[in-house]
PDB file of C-alpha atoms in Angstrom:
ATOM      1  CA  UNK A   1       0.000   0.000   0.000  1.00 76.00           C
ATOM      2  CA  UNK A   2       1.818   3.599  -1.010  1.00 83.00           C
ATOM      3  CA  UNK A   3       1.833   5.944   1.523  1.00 83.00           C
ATOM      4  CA  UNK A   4      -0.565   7.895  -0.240  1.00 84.00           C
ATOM      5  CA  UNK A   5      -3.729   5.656   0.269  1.00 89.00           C
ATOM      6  CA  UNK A   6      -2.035   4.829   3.648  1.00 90.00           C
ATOM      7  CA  UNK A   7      -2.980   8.828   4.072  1.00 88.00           C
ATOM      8  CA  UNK A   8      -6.453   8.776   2.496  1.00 89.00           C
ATOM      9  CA  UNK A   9      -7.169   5.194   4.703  1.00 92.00           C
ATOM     10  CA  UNK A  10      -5.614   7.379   8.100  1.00 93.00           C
ATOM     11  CA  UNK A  11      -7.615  10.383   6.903  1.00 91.00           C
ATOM     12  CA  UNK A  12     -11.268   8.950   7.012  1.00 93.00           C
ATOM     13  CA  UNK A  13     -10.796   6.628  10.123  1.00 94.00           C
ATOM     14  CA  UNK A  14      -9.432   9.969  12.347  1.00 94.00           C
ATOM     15  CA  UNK A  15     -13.135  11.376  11.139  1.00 93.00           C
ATOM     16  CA  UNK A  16     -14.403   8.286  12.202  1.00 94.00           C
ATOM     17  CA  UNK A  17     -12.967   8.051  15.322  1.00 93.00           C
ATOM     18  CA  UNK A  18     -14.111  12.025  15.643  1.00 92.00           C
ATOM     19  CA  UNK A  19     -17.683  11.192  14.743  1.00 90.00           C
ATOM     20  CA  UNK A  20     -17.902   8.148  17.469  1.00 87.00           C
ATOM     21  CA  UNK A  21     -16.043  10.330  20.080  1.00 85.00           C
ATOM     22  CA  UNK A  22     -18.825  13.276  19.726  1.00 83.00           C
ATOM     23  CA  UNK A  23     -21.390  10.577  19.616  1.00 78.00           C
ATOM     24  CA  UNK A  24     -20.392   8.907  22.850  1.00 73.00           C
ATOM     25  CA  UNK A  25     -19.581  12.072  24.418  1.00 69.00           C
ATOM     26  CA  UNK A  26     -23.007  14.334  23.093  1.00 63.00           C
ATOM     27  CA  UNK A  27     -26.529  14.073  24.055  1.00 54.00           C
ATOM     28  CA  UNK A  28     -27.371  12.516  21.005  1.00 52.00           C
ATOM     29  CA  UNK A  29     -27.136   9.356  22.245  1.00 52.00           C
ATOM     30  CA  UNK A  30     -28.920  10.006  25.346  1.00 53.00           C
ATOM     31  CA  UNK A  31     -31.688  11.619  23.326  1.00 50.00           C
ATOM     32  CA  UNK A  32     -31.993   8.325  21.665  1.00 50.00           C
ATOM     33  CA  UNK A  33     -32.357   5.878  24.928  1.00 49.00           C
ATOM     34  CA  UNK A  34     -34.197   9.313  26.591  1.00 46.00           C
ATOM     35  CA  UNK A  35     -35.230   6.990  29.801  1.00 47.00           C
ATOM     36  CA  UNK A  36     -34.587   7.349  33.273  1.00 48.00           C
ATOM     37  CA  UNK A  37     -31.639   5.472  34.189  1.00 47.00           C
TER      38      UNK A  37
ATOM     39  CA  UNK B   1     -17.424  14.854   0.467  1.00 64.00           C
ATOM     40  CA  UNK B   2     -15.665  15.333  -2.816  1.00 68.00           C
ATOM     41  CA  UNK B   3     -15.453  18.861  -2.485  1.00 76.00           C
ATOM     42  CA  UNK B   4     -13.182  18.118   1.420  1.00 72.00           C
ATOM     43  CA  UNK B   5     -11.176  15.512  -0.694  1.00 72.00           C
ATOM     44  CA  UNK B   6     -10.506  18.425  -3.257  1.00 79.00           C
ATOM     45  CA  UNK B   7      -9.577  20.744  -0.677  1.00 79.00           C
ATOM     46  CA  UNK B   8      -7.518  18.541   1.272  1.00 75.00           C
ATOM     47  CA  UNK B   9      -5.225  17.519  -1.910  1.00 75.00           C
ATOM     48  CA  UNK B  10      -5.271  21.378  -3.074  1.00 80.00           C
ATOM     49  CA  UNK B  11      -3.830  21.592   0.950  1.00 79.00           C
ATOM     50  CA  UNK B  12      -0.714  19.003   0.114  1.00 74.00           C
ATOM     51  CA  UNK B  13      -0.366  20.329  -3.312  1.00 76.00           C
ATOM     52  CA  UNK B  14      -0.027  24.077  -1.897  1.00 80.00           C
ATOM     53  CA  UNK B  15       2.465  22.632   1.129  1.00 77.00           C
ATOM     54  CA  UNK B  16       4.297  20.977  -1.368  1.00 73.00           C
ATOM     55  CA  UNK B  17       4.767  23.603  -3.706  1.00 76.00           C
ATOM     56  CA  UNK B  18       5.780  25.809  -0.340  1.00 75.00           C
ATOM     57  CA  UNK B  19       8.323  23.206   0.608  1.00 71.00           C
ATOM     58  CA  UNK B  20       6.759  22.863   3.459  1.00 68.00           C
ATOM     59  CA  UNK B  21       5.454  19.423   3.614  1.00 69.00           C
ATOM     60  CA  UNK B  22       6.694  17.219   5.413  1.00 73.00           C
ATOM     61  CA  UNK B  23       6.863  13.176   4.534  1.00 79.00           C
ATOM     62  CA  UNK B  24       3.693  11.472   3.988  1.00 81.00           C
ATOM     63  CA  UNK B  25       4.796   8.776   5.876  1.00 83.00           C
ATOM     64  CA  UNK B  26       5.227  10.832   8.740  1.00 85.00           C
ATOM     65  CA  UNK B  27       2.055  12.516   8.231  1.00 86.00           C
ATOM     66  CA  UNK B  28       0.361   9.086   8.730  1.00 89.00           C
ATOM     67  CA  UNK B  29       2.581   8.261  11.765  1.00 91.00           C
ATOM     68  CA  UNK B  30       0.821  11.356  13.417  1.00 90.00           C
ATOM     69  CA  UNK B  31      -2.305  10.390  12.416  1.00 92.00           C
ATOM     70  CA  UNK B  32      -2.029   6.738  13.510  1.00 94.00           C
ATOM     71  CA  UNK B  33      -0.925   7.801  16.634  1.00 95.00           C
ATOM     72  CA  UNK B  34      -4.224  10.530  16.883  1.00 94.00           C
ATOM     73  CA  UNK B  35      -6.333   7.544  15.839  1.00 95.00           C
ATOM     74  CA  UNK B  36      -5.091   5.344  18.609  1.00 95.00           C
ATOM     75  CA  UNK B  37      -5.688   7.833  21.339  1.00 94.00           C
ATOM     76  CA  UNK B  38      -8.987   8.945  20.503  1.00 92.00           C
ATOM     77  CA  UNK B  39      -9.859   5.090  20.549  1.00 92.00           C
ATOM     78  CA  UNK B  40      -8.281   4.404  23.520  1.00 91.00           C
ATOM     79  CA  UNK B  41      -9.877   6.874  25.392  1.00 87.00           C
ATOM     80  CA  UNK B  42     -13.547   5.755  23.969  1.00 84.00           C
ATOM     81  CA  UNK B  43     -12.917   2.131  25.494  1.00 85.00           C
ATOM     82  CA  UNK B  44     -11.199   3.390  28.365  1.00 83.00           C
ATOM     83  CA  UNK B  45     -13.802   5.917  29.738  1.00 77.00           C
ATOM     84  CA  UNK B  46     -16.727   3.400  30.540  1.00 73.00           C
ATOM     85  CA  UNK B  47     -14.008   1.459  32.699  1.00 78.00           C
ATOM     86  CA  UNK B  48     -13.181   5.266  34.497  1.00 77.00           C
ATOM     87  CA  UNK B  49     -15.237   5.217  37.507  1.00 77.00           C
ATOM     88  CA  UNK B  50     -14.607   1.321  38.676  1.00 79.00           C
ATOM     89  CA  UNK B  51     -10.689   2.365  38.746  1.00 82.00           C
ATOM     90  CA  UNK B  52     -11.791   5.375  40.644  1.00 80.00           C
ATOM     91  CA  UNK B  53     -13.883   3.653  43.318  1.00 81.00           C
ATOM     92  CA  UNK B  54     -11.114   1.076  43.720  1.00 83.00           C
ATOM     93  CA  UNK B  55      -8.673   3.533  44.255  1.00 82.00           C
ATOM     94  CA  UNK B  56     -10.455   5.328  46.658  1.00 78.00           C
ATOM     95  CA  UNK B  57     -10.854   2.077  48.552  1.00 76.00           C
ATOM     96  CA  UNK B  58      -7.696   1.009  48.892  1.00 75.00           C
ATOM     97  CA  UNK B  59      -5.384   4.435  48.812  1.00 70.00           C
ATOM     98  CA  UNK B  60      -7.085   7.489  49.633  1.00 61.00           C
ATOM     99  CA  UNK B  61      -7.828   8.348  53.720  1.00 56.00           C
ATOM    100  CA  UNK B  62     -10.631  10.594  52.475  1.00 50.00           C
ATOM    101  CA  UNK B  63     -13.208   7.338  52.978  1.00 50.00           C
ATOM    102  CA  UNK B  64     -16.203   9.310  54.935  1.00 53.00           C
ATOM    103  CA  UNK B  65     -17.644   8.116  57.975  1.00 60.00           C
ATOM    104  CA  UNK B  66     -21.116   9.102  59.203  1.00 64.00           C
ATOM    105  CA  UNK B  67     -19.419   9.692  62.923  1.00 62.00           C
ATOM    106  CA  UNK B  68     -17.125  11.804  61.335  1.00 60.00           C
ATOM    107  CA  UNK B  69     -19.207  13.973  59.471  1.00 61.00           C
ATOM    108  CA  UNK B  70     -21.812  14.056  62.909  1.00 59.00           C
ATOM    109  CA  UNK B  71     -18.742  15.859  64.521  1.00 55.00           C
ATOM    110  CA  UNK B  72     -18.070  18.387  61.735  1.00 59.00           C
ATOM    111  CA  UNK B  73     -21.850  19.041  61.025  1.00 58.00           C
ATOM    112  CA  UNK B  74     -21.888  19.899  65.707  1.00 56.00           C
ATOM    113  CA  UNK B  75     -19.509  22.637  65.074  1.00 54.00           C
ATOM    114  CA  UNK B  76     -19.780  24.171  61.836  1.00 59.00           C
ATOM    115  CA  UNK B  77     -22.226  26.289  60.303  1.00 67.00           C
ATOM    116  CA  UNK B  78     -26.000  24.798  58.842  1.00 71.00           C
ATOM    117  CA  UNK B  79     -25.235  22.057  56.611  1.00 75.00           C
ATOM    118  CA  UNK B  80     -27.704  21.611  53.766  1.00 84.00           C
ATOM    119  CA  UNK B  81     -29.495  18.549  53.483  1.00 90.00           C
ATOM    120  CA  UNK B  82     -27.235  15.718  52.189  1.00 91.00           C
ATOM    121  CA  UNK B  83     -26.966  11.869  52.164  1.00 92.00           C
ATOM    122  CA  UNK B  84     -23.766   9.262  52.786  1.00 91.00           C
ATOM    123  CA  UNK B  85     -22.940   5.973  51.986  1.00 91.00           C
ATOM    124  CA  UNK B  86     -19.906   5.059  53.124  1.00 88.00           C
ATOM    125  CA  UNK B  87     -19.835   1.725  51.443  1.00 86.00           C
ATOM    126  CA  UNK B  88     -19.946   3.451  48.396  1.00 86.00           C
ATOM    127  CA  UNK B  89     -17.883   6.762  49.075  1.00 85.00           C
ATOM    128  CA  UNK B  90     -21.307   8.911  48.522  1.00 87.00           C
ATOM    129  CA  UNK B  91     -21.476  12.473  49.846  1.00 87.00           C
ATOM    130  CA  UNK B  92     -24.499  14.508  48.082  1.00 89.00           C
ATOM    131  CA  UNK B  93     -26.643  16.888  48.461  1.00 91.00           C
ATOM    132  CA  UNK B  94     -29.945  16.207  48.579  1.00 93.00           C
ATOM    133  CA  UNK B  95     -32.134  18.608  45.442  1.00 92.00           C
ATOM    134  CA  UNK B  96     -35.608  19.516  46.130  1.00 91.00           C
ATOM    135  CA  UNK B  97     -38.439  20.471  43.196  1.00 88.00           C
ATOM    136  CA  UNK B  98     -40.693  19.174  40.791  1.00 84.00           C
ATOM    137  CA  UNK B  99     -38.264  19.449  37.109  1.00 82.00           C
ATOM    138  CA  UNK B 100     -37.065  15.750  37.213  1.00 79.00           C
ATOM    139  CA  UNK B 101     -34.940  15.709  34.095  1.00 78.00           C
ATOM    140  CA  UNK B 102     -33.086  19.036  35.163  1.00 80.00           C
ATOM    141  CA  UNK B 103     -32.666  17.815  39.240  1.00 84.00           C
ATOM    142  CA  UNK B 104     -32.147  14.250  38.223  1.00 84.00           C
ATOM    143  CA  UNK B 105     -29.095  15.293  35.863  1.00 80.00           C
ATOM    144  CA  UNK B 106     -27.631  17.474  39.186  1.00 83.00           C
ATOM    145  CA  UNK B 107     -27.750  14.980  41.514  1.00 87.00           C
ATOM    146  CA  UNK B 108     -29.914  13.379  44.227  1.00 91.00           C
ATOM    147  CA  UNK B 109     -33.016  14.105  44.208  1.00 92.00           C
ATOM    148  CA  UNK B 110     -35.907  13.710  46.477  1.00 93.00           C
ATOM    149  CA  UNK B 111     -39.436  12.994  45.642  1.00 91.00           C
ATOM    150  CA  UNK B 112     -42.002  15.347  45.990  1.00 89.00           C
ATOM    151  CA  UNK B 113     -44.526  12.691  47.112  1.00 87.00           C
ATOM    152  CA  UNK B 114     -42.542  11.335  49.723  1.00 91.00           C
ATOM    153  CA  UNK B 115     -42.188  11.857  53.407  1.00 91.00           C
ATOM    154  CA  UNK B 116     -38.898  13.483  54.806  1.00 92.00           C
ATOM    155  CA  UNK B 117     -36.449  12.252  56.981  1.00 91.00           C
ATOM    156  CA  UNK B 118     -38.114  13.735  60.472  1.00 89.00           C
ATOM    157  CA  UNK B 119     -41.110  12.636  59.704  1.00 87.00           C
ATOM    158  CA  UNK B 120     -42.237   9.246  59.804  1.00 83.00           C
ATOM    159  CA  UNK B 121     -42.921   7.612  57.010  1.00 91.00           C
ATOM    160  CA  UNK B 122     -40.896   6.647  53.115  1.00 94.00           C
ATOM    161  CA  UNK B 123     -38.323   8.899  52.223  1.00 94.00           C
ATOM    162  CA  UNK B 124     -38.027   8.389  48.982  1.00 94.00           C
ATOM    163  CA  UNK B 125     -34.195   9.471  46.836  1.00 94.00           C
ATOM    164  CA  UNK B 126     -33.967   9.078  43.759  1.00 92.00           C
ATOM    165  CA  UNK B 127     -30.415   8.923  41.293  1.00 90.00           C
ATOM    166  CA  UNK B 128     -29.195   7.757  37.967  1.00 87.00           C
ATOM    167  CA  UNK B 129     -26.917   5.045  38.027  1.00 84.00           C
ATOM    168  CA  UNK B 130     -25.339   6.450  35.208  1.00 76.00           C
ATOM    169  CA  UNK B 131     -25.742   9.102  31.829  1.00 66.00           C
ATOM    170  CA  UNK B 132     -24.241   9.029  28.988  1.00 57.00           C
ATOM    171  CA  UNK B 133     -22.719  12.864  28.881  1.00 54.00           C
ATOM    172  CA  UNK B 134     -21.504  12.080  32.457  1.00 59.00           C
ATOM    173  CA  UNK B 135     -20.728   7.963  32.629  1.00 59.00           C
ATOM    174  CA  UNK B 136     -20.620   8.338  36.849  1.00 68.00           C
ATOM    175  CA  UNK B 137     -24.238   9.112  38.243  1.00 80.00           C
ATOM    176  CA  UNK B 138     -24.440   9.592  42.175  1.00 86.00           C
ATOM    177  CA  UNK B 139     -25.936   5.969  42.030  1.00 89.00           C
ATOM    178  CA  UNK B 140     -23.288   4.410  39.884  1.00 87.00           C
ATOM    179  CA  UNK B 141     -21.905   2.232  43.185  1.00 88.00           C
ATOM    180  CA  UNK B 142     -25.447   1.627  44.860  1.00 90.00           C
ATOM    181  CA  UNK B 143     -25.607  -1.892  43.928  1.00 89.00           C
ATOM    182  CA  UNK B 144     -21.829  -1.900  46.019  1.00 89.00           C
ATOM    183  CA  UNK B 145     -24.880  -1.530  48.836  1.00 92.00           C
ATOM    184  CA  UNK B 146     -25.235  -4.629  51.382  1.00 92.00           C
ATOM    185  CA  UNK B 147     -27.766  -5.373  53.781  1.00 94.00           C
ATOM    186  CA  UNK B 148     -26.664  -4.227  56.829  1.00 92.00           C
ATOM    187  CA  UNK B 149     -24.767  -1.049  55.516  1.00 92.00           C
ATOM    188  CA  UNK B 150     -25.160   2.408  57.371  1.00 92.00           C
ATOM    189  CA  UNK B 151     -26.781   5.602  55.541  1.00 93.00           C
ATOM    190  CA  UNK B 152     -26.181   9.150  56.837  1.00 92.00           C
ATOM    191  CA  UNK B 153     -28.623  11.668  56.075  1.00 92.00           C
ATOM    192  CA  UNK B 154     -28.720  14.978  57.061  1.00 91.00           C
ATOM    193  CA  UNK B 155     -31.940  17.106  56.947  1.00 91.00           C
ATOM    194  CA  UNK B 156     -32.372  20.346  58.314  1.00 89.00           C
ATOM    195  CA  UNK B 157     -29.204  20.394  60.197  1.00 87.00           C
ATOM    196  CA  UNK B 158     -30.109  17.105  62.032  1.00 89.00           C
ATOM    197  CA  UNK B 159     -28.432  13.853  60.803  1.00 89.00           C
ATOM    198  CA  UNK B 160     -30.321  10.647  60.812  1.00 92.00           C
ATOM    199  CA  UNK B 161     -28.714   6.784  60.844  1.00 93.00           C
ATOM    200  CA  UNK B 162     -30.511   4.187  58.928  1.00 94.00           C
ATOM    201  CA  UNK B 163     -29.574   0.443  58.506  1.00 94.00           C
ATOM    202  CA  UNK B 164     -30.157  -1.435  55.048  1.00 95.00           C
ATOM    203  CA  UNK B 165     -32.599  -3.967  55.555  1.00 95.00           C
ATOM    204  CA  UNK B 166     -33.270  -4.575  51.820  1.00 93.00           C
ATOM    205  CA  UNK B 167     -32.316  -4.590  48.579  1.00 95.00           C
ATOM    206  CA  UNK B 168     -34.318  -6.032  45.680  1.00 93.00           C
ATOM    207  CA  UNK B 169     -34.661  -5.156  41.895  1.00 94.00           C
ATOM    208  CA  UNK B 170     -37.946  -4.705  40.148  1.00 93.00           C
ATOM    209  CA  UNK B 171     -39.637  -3.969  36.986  1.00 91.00           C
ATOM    210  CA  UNK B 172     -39.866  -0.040  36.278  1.00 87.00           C
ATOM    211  CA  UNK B 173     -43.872  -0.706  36.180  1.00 88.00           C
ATOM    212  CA  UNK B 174     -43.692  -1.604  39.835  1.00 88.00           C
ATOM    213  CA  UNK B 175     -44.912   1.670  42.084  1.00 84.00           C
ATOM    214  CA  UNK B 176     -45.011  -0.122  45.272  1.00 87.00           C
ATOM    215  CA  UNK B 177     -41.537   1.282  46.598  1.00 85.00           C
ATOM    216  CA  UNK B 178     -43.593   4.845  46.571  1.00 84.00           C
ATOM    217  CA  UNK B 179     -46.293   3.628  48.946  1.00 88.00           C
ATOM    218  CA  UNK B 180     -45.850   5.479  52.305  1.00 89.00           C
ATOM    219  CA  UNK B 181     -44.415   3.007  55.019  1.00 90.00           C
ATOM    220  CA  UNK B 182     -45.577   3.089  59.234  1.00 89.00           C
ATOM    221  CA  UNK B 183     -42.072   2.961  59.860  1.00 90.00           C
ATOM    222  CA  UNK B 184     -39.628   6.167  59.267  1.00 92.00           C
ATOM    223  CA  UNK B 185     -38.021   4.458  55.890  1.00 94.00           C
ATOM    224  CA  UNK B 186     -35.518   5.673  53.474  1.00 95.00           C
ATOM    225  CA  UNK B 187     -35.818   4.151  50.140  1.00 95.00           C
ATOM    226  CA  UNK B 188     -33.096   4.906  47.364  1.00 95.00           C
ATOM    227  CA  UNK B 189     -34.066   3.928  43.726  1.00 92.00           C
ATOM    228  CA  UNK B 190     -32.265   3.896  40.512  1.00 91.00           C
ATOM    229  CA  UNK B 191     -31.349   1.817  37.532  1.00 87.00           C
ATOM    230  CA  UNK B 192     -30.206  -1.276  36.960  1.00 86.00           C
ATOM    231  CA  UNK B 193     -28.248  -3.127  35.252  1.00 85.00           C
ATOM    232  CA  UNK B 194     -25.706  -0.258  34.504  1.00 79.00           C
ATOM    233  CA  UNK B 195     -25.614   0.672  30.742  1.00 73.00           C
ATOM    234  CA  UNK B 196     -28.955  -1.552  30.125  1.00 76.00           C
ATOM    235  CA  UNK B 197     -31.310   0.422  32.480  1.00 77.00           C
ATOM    236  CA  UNK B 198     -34.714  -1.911  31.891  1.00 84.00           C
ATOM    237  CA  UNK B 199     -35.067  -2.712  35.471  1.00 89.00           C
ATOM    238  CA  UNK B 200     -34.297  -0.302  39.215  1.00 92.00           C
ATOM    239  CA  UNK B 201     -32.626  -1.298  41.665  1.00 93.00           C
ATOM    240  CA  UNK B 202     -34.148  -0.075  45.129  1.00 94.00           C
ATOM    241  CA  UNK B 203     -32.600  -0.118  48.651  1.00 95.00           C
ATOM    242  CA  UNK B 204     -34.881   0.302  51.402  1.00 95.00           C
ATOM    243  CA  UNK B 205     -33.294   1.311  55.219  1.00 95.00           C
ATOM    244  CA  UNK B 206     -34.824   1.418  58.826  1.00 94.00           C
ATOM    245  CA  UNK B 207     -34.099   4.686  60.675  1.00 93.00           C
ATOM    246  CA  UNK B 208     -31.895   3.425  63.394  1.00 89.00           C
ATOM    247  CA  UNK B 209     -31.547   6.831  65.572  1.00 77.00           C
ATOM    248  CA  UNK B 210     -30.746  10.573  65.005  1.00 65.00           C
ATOM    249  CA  UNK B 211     -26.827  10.921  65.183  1.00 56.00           C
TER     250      UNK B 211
END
C-alpha cells in the first residue's frame, strides 16, 4: 500500500474516530435511549 | 465529500509547492498515533469510575464516615441537606423540586410525594446510576450496597442513621416502593443493570436513631 492511500485510509478513520467520540460524548445518544436510568 | 477531498489535496499540493510538507509517511505516523488515542480513550472511559472507586478504597484516607461527618456538622455552620454511603464513598446533596430531568441530571433528588427524613414515614431518593454525557451518576456504586450497611442523612441540620434492611430489583412498572411506610423508611431507587437500564434497583433502610 503507497503511503498515499495509507494517508487517504488514516484520513477517514481519524473522522471516524471524531464522529464516534462526539457521539459517545453528546446528548445525542442520550436523546436516543431518553429513559430514566 | 468530494469537495473536502478536493480541498484537502489542493492543501498538500499548496504545502508541497511551499516546501513545506513534510513526509507522507510521517504525516500518517501522526495520524495513527491521533487515531489510537482517541480510541483508547472511547474504550477506556466506561471502565473510568470502577478504577476510581477502587482507588479510593484502597489508597485514599478521604473514605467518609457518618461519625465523622456528625462531629463536623456539631460545630460548623448549617449544613444543607445531604446523604452518605460510606460503602460506596457517597457524599451529596440532597435537590428539592418538581423538574425531574433538570434535578435528576444534578444529583440526588428527592421525591415530591414522599415523606422526609423527620417525619415518619418513606423517604423516597432518587439517582441515575449512570448518563451518557456524564458515565458516573451519584448511584453508579449503589448496587456496592449490602444489607446491613449504614446511611447518613442529614436534613435540616439534624443527621439521621438508617440500617439497610433490603435490597431487591424490580420492573420499572412496579410503584409499590412509593407507597408510604408506618415505619420512618428511606428508600433509594435507581437503575439497573448499569448501561442496560430496563429494570431499578431499590434499597430500602430502617431509621436506626438521630446521630
Amino acid at each position: 500500500m503507497s503511503d498515499k492511500t495509507k494517508f487517504w485510509v488514516l484520513l477517514v478513520l481519524l473522522f471516524a474516530s471524531l464522529a464516534l467520540l462526539w457521539f459517545v460524548n453528546s446528548n445525542l445518544s442520550h436523546i436516543l435511549t431518553d429513559q430514566f436510568h | 465529500m468530494v469537495t473536502f477531498v478536493t480541498f484537502i489535496s489542493l492543501v498538500v499540493k499548496v504545502l508541497v509547492s511551499l516546501g513545506v510538507m513534510p513526509k507522507l509517511s510521517r504525516i500518517n505516523s501522526c495520524l495513527l498515533v491521533i487515531i489510537i488515542v482517541i480510541n483508547a480513550y472511547i474504550i477506556a472511559a466506561p471502565f473510568a469510575p470502577t478504577t476510581w472507586f477502587w482507588w479510593q478504597s484502597h489508597h485514599s484516607q478521604q473514605r467518609t464516615q457518618l461519625d465523622q461527618k456528625a462531629h463536623r456538622q456539631k460545630v460548623a455552620k448549617p449544613q444543607p441537606n445531604s446523604v452518605i454511603i460510606p460503602s460506596t464513598l457517597l457524599d451529596q446533596p440532597i435537590l428539592e423540586g418538581r423538574d425531574t430531568y433538570t434535578i435528576l441530571n444534578k444529583g440526588i433528588w428527592r421525591w415530591p410525594g414522599s415523606s422526609t427524613p423527620d417525619k415518619n414515614g418513606n423517604t423516597i431518593l432518587i439517582g441515575h446510576r449512570f448518563t451518557y454525557t456524564n458515565p458516573r451518576g451519584v448511584f453508579y456504586f449503589l448496587n456496592k450496597v449490602s444489607v446491613g450497611d449504614e446511611i447518613g442523612v442529614t436534613w435540616q441540620n439534624i443527621n439521621y442513621r438508617y440500617k439497610v434492611s433490603n435490597i431487591k430489583v424490580v420492573p420499572p412498572s412496579d410503584t409499590s416502593i412509593l407507597n408510604n411506610t408506618p415505619r420512618p423508611t428511606l428508600t433509594l431507587y435507581t437503575c439497573t443493570p448499569l448501561w442496560w437500564p430496563k429494570d431499578r434497583l431499590v434499597v430500602t433502610a430502617q431509621l436506626e436513631n438521630n446521630l
